[in-house]
Coordinates of C-alpha atoms in Angstrom, one line a residue:
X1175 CA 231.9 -42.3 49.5
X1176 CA 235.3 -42.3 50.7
X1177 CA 234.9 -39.2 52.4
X1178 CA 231.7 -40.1 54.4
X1179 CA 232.9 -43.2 55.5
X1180 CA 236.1 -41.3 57.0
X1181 CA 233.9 -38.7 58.3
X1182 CA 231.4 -41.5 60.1
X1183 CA 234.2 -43.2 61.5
X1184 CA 235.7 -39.6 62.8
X1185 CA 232.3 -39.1 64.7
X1186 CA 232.3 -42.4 66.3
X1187 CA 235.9 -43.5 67.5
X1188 CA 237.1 -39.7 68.1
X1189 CA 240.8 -38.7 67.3
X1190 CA 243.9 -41.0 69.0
X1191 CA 244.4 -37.7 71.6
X1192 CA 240.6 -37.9 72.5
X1193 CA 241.0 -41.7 72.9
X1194 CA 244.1 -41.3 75.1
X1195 CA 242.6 -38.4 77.4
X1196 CA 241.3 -39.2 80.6
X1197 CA 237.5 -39.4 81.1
X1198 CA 235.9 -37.4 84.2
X1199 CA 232.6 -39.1 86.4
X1200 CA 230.8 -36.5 87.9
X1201 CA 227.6 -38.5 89.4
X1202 CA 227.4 -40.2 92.6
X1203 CA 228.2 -43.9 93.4
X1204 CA 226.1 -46.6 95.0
X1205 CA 226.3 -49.4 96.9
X1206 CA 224.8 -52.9 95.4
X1207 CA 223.2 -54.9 97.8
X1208 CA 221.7 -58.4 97.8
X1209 CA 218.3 -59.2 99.4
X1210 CA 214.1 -60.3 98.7
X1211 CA 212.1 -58.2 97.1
X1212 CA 209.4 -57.0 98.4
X1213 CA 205.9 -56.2 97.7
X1214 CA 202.6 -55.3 99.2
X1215 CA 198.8 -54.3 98.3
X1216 CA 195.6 -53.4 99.8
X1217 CA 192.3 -55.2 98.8
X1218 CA 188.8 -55.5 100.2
X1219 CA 187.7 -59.1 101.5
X1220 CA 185.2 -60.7 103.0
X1221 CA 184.4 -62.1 106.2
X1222 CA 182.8 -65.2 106.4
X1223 CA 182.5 -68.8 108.2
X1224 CA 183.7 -71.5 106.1
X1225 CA 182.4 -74.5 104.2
X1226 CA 178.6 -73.6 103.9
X1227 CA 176.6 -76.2 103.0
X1228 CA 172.9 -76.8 103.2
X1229 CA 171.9 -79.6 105.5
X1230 CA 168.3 -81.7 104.2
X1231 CA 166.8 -84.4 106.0
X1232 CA 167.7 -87.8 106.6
X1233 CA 164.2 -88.7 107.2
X1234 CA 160.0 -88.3 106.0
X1235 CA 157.5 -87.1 108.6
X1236 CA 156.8 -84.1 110.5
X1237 CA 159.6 -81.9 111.6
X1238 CA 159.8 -81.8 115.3
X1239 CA 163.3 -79.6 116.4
X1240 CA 165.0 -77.9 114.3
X1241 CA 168.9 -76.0 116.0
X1242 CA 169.2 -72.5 116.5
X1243 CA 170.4 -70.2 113.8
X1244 CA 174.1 -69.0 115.0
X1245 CA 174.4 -71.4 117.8
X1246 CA 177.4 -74.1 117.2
X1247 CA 176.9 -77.3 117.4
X1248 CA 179.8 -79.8 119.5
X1249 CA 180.4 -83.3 118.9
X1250 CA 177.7 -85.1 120.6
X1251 CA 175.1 -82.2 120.1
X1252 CA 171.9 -83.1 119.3
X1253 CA 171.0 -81.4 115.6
X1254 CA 167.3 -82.1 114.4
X1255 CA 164.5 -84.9 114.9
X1256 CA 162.0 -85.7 112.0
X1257 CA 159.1 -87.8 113.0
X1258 CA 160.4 -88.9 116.3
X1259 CA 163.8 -89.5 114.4
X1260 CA 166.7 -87.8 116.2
X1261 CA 170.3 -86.8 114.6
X1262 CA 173.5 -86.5 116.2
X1263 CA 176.9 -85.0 115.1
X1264 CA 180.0 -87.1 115.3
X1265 CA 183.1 -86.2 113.7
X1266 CA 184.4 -87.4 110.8
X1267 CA 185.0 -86.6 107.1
X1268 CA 183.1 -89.5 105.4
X1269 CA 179.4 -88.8 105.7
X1270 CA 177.6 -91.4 106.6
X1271 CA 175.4 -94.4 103.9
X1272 CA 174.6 -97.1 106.1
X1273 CA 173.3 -98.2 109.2
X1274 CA 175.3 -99.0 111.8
X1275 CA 174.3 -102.7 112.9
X1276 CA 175.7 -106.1 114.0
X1277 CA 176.6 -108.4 111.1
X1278 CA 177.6 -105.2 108.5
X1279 CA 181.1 -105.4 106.8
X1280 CA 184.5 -103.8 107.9
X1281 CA 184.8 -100.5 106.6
X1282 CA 186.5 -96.7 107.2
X1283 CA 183.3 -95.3 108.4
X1284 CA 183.3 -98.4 111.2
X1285 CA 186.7 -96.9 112.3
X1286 CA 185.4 -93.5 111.9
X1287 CA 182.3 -94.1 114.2
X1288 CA 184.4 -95.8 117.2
X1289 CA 186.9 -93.2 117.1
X1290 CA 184.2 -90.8 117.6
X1291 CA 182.4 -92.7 120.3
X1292 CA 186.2 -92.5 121.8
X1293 CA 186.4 -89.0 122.0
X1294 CA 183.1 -88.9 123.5
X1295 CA 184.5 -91.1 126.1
X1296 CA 182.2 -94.2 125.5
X1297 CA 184.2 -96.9 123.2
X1298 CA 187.2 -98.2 125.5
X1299 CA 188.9 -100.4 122.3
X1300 CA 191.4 -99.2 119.6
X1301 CA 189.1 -97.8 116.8
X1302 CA 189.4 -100.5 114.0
X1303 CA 187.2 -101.4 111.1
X1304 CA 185.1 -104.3 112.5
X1305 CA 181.7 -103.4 114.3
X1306 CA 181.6 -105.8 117.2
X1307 CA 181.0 -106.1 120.6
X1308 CA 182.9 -103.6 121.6
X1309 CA 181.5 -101.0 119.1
X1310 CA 177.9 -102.4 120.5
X1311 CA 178.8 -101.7 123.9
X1312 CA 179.9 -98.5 122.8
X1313 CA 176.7 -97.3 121.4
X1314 CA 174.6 -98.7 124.1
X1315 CA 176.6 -96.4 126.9
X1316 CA 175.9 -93.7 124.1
X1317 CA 172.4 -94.2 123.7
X1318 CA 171.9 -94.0 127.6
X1319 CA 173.5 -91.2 127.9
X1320 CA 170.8 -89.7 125.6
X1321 CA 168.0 -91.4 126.7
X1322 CA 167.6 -93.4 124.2
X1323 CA 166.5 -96.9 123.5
X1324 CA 169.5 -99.3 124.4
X1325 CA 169.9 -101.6 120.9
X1326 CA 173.3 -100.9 120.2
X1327 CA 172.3 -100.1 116.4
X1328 CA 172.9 -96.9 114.8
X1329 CA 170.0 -96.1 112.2
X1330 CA 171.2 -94.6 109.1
X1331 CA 170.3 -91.1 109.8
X1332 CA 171.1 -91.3 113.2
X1333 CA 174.8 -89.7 112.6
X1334 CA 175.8 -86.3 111.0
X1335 CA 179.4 -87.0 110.0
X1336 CA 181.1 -83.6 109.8
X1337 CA 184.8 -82.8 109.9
X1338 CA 184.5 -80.4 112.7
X1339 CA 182.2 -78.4 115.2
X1340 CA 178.9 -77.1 112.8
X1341 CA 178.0 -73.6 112.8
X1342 CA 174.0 -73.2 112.0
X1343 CA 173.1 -70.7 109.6
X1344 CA 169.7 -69.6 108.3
X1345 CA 166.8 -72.0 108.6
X1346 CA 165.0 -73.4 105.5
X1347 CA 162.1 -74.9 107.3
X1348 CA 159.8 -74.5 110.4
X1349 CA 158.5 -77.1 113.0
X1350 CA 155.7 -78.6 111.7
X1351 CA 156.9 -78.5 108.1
X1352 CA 156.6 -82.2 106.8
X1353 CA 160.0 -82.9 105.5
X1354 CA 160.9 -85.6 102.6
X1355 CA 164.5 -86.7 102.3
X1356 CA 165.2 -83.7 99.5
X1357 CA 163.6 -81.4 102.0
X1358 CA 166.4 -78.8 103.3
X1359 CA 166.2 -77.9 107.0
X1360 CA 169.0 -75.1 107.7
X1361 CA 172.7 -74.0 106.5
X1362 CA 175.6 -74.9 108.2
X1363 CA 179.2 -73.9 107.9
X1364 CA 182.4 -74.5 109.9
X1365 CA 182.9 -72.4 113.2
X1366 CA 186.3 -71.2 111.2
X1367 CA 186.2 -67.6 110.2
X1368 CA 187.7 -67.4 107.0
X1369 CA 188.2 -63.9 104.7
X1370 CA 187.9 -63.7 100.8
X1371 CA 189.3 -61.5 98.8
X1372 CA 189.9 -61.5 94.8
X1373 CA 193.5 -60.1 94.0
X1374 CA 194.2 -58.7 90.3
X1375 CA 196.2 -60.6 88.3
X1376 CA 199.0 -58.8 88.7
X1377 CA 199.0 -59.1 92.3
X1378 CA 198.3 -62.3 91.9
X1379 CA 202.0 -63.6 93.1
X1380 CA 201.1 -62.1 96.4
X1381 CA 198.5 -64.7 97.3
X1382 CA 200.9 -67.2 98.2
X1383 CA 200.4 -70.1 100.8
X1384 CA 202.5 -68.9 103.8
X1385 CA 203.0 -65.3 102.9
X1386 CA 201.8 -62.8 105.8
X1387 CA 198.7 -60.6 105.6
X1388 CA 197.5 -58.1 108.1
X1389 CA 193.7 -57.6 108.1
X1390 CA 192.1 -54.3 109.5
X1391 CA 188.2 -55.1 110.3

């Protein structure tokens, strides 16, 4: 045992003379450098607008006008009319679920309504919550603009509430179709064109908000 131990220590830890000699480096050097790493990958997306939706009526009877599929629709536009009942788009990000009348209580979508009328050029007041005369007046200039009766009340149906400009999409009814309020009428979508694309999960530390991407169509 003796003998193998010596002879295992031999092998590892050399002789004092093969400690003491000087060792020779015959490969090449490097320098070490400091900096991102970085990666890259290719994947197929697709192109497409964004926020599709389908779009059914606010009201029963007949369809009468229906938008063109891949026109986009501007605030203001006139979008569809069921049974004499016509449809506007304003902006805004709170649909609307009430009419909008004299004597109704203060809320967001009051302030949301009067903003829009703003834009459009017709409410002359700070946007606030309260319908008053101001929002009345506001409507009224609207509704003769669009030939419409002058009652300064807004219909619940009247207003398509939609974060942006509306991109229409395939239809799912004809004039002359007589709608119900489940009945859908077309698709819509955002006038943004947005690509898809699923990364692998390795990759997946690519797909960072803010990181570049370079798209080849």
């Amino acid at each position: 045992m003796l003998a193998i131990g010596a002879l295992t220590l031999s092998a590892c830890s050399g002789t004092d003379a093969e400690a003491q000699a000087p060792q020779s480096f015959d490969g090449a050097t490097a320098t070490v450098t400091k900096g991102d790493l970085v990666g890259e990958t290719t994947v197929q997306g697709t192109l497409h607008y964004a926020d599709s939706y389908t779009l059914k009526s606010a009201f029963e009877g007949v369809v009468t006008a229906l938008p063109t599929p891949g026109t986009s629709l501007t605030q203001g536009s006139h979008v569809y009319t069921v049974a004499g009942n016509n449809t506007y788009l304003l902006h805004g990000a709170t649909p609307a679920w009430r009419a909008f009348e004299e004597g109704m209580s203060d809320g967001e979508d009051v302030t949301q309504l009067e903003t829009a009328l703003s834009e459009l050029g017709y409410f002359e007041a700070t946007p606030n919550a309260h319908f008053d005369w101001n929002t009345i007046a506001a409507i009224k200039k609207w509704q003769k603009a669009l030939t419409l009766t002058q009652n300064g009340t807004l219909p619940l149906g009247t207003v398509l509430f939609a974060p942006e400009d509306l991109r229409i999409g395939a239809l799912k009814a004809r004039v002359g179709d007589n709608a119900t309020m489940e009945t859908e009428l077309f698709t819509a979508s955002s006038s943004r064109q947005v690509i898809s694309a699923n990364l692998k999960l390795s990759d997946q530390a690519l797909g960072v908000v803010g990181n570049s991407v370079t798209v080849r169509l």
